[in-house]
mmCIF file of the C-alpha atoms, coordinates in Angstrom:
data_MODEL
# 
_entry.id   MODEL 
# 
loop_
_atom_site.group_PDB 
_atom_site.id 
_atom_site.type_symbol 
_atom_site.label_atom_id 
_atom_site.label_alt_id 
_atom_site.label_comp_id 
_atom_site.label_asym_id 
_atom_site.label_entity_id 
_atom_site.label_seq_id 
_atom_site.pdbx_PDB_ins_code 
_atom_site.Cartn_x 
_atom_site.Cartn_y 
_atom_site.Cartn_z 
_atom_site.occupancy 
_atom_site.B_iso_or_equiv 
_atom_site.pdbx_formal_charge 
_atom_site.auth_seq_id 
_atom_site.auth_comp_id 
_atom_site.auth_asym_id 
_atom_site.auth_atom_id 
_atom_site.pdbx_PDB_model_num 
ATOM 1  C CA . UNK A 1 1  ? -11.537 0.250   26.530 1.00 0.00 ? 1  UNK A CA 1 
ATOM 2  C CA . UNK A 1 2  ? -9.502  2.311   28.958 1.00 0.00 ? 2  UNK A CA 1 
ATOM 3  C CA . UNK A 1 3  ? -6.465  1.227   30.052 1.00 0.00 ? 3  UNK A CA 1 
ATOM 4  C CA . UNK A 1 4  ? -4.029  2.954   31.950 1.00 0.00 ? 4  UNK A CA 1 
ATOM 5  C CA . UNK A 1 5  ? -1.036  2.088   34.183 1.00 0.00 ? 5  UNK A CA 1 
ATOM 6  C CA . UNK A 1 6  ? 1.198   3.172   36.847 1.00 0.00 ? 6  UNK A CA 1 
ATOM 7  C CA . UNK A 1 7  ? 5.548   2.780   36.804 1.00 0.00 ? 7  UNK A CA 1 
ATOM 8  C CA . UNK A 1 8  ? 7.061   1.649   39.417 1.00 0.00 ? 8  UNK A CA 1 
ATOM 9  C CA . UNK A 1 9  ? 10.661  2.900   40.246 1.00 0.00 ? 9  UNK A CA 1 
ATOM 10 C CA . UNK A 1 10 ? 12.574  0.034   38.233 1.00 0.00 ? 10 UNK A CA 1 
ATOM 11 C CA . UNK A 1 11 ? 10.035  0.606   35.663 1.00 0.00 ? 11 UNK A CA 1 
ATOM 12 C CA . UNK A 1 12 ? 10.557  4.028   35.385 1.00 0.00 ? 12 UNK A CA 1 
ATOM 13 C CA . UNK A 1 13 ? 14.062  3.328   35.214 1.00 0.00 ? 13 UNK A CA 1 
ATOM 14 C CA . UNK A 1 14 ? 14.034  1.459   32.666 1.00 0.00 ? 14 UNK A CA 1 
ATOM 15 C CA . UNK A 1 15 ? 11.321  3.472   30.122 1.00 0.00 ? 15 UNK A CA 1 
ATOM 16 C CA . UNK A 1 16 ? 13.998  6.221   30.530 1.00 0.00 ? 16 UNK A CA 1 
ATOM 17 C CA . UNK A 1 17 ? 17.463  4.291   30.235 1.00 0.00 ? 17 UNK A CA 1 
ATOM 18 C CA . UNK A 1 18 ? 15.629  2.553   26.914 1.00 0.00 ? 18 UNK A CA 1 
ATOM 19 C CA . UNK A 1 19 ? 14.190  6.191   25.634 1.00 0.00 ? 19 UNK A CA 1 
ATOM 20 C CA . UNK A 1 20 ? 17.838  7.251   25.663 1.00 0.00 ? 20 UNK A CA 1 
ATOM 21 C CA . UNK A 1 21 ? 19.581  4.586   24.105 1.00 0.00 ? 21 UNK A CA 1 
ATOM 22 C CA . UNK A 1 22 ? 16.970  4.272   20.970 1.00 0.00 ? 22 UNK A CA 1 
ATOM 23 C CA . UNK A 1 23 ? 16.280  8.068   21.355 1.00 0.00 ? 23 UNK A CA 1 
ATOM 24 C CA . UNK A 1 24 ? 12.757  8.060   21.159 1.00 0.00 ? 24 UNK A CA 1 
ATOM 25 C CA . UNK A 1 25 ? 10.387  9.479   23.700 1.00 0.00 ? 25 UNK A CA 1 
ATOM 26 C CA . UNK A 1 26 ? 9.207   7.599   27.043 1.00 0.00 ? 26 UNK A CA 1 
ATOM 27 C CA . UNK A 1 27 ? 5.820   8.668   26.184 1.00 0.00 ? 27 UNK A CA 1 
ATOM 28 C CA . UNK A 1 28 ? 6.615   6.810   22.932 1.00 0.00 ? 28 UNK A CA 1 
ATOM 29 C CA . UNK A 1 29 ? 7.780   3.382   24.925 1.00 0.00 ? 29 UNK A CA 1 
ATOM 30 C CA . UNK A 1 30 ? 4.735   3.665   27.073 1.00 0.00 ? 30 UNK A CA 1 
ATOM 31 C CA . UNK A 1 31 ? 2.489   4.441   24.249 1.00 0.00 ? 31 UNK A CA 1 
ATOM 32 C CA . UNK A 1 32 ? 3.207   0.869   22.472 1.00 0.00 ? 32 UNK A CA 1 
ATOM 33 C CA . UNK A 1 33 ? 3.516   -1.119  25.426 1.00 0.00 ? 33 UNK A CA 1 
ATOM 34 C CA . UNK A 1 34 ? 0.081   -0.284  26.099 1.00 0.00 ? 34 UNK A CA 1 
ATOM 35 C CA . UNK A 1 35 ? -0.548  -0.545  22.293 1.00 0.00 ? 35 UNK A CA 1 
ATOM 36 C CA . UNK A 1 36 ? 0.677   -4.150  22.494 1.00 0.00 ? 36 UNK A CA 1 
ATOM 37 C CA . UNK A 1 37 ? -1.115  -4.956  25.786 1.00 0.00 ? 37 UNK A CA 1 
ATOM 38 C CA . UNK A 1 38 ? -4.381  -3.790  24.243 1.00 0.00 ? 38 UNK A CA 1 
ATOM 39 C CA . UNK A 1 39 ? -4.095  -5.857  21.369 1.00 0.00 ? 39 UNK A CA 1 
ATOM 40 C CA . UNK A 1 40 ? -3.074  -8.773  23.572 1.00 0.00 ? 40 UNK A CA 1 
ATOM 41 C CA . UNK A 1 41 ? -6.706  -8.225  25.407 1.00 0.00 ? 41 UNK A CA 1 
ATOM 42 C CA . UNK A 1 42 ? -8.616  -8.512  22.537 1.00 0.00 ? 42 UNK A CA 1 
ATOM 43 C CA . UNK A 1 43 ? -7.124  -11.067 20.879 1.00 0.00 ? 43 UNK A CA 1 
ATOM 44 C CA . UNK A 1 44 ? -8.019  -12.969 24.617 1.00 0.00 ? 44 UNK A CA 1 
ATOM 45 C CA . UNK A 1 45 ? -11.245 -11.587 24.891 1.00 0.00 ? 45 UNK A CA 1 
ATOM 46 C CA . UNK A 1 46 ? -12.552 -12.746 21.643 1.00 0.00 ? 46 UNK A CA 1 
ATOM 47 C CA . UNK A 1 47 ? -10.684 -15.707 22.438 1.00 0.00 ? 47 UNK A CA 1 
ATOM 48 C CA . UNK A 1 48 ? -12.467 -16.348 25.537 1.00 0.00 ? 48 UNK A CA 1 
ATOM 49 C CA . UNK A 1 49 ? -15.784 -15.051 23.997 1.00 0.00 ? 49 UNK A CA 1 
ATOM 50 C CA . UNK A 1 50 ? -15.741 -18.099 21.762 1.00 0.00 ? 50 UNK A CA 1 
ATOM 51 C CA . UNK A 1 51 ? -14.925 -20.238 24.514 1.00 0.00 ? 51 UNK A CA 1 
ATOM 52 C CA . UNK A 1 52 ? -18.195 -22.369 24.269 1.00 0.00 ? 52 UNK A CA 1 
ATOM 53 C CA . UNK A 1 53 ? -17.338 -22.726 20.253 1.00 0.00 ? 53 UNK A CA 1 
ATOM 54 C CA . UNK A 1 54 ? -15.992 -25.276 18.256 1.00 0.00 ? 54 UNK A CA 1 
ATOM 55 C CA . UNK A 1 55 ? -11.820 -24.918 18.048 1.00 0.00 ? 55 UNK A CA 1 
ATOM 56 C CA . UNK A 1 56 ? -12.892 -24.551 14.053 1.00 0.00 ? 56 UNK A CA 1 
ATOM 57 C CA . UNK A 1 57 ? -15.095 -21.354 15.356 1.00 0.00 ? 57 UNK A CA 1 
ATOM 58 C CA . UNK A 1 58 ? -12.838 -20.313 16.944 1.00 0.00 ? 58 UNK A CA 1 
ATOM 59 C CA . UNK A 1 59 ? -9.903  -19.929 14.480 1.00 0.00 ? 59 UNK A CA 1 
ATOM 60 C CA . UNK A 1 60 ? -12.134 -19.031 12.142 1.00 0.00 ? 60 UNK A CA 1 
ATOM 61 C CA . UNK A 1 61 ? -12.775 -15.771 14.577 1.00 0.00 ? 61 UNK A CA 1 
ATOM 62 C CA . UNK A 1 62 ? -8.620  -15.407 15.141 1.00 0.00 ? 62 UNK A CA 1 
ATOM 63 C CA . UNK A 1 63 ? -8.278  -16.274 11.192 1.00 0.00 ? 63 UNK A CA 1 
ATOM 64 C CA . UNK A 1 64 ? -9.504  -12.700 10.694 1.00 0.00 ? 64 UNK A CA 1 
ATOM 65 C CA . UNK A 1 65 ? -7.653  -11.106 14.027 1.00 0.00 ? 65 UNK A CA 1 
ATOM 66 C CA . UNK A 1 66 ? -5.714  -8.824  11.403 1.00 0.00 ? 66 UNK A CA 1 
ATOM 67 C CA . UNK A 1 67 ? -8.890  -7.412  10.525 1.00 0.00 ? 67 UNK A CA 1 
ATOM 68 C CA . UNK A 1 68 ? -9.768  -6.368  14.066 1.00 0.00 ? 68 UNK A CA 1 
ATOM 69 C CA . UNK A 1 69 ? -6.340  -4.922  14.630 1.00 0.00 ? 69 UNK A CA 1 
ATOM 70 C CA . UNK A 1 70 ? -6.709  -3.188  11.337 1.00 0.00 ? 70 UNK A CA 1 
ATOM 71 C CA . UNK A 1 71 ? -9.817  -1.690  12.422 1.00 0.00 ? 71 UNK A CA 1 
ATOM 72 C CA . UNK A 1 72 ? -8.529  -0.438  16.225 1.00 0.00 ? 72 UNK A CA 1 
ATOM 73 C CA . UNK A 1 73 ? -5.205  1.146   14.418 1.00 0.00 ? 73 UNK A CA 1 
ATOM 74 C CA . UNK A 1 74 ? -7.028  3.173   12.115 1.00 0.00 ? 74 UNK A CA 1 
ATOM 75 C CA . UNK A 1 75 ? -9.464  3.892   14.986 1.00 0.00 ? 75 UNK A CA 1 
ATOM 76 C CA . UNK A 1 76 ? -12.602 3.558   12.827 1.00 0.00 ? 76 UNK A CA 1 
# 
């Protein structure tokens, strides 16, 4: 999945007033918001994927959502 985004001004602003006061890189910031909002989309997706389950199928599926994130960090 490829996601990609685009700062606004105020956005911008921000990434770089928060990259200077924790002293990391904006690339950094950016890097694990989009982390976070990938993660966010699967855990929806597979939520929405089991949609016509049983609520016991379905956390079943999110019982084991460590696993998948497991899997995407390690990028196996």
């Amino acid at each position: 999945m490829t996601t990609s985004l685009v700062l606004t001004e105020p956005n911008a602003q921000f990434v770089t007033s928060e990259a200077r006061r924790k002293e990391i890189t904006k690339t950094r910031i950016i890097n694990q918001a989009l982390d976070m909002y990938r993660k966010y989309k699967l855990r929806k997706d597979l939520i929405e994927g089991f949609s016509s389950q049983t609520d016991k199928d379905v956390a079943e599926a999110m019982s084991d959502f460590d696993d998948y994130l497991r899997i995407i960090d390690s990028g196996e």
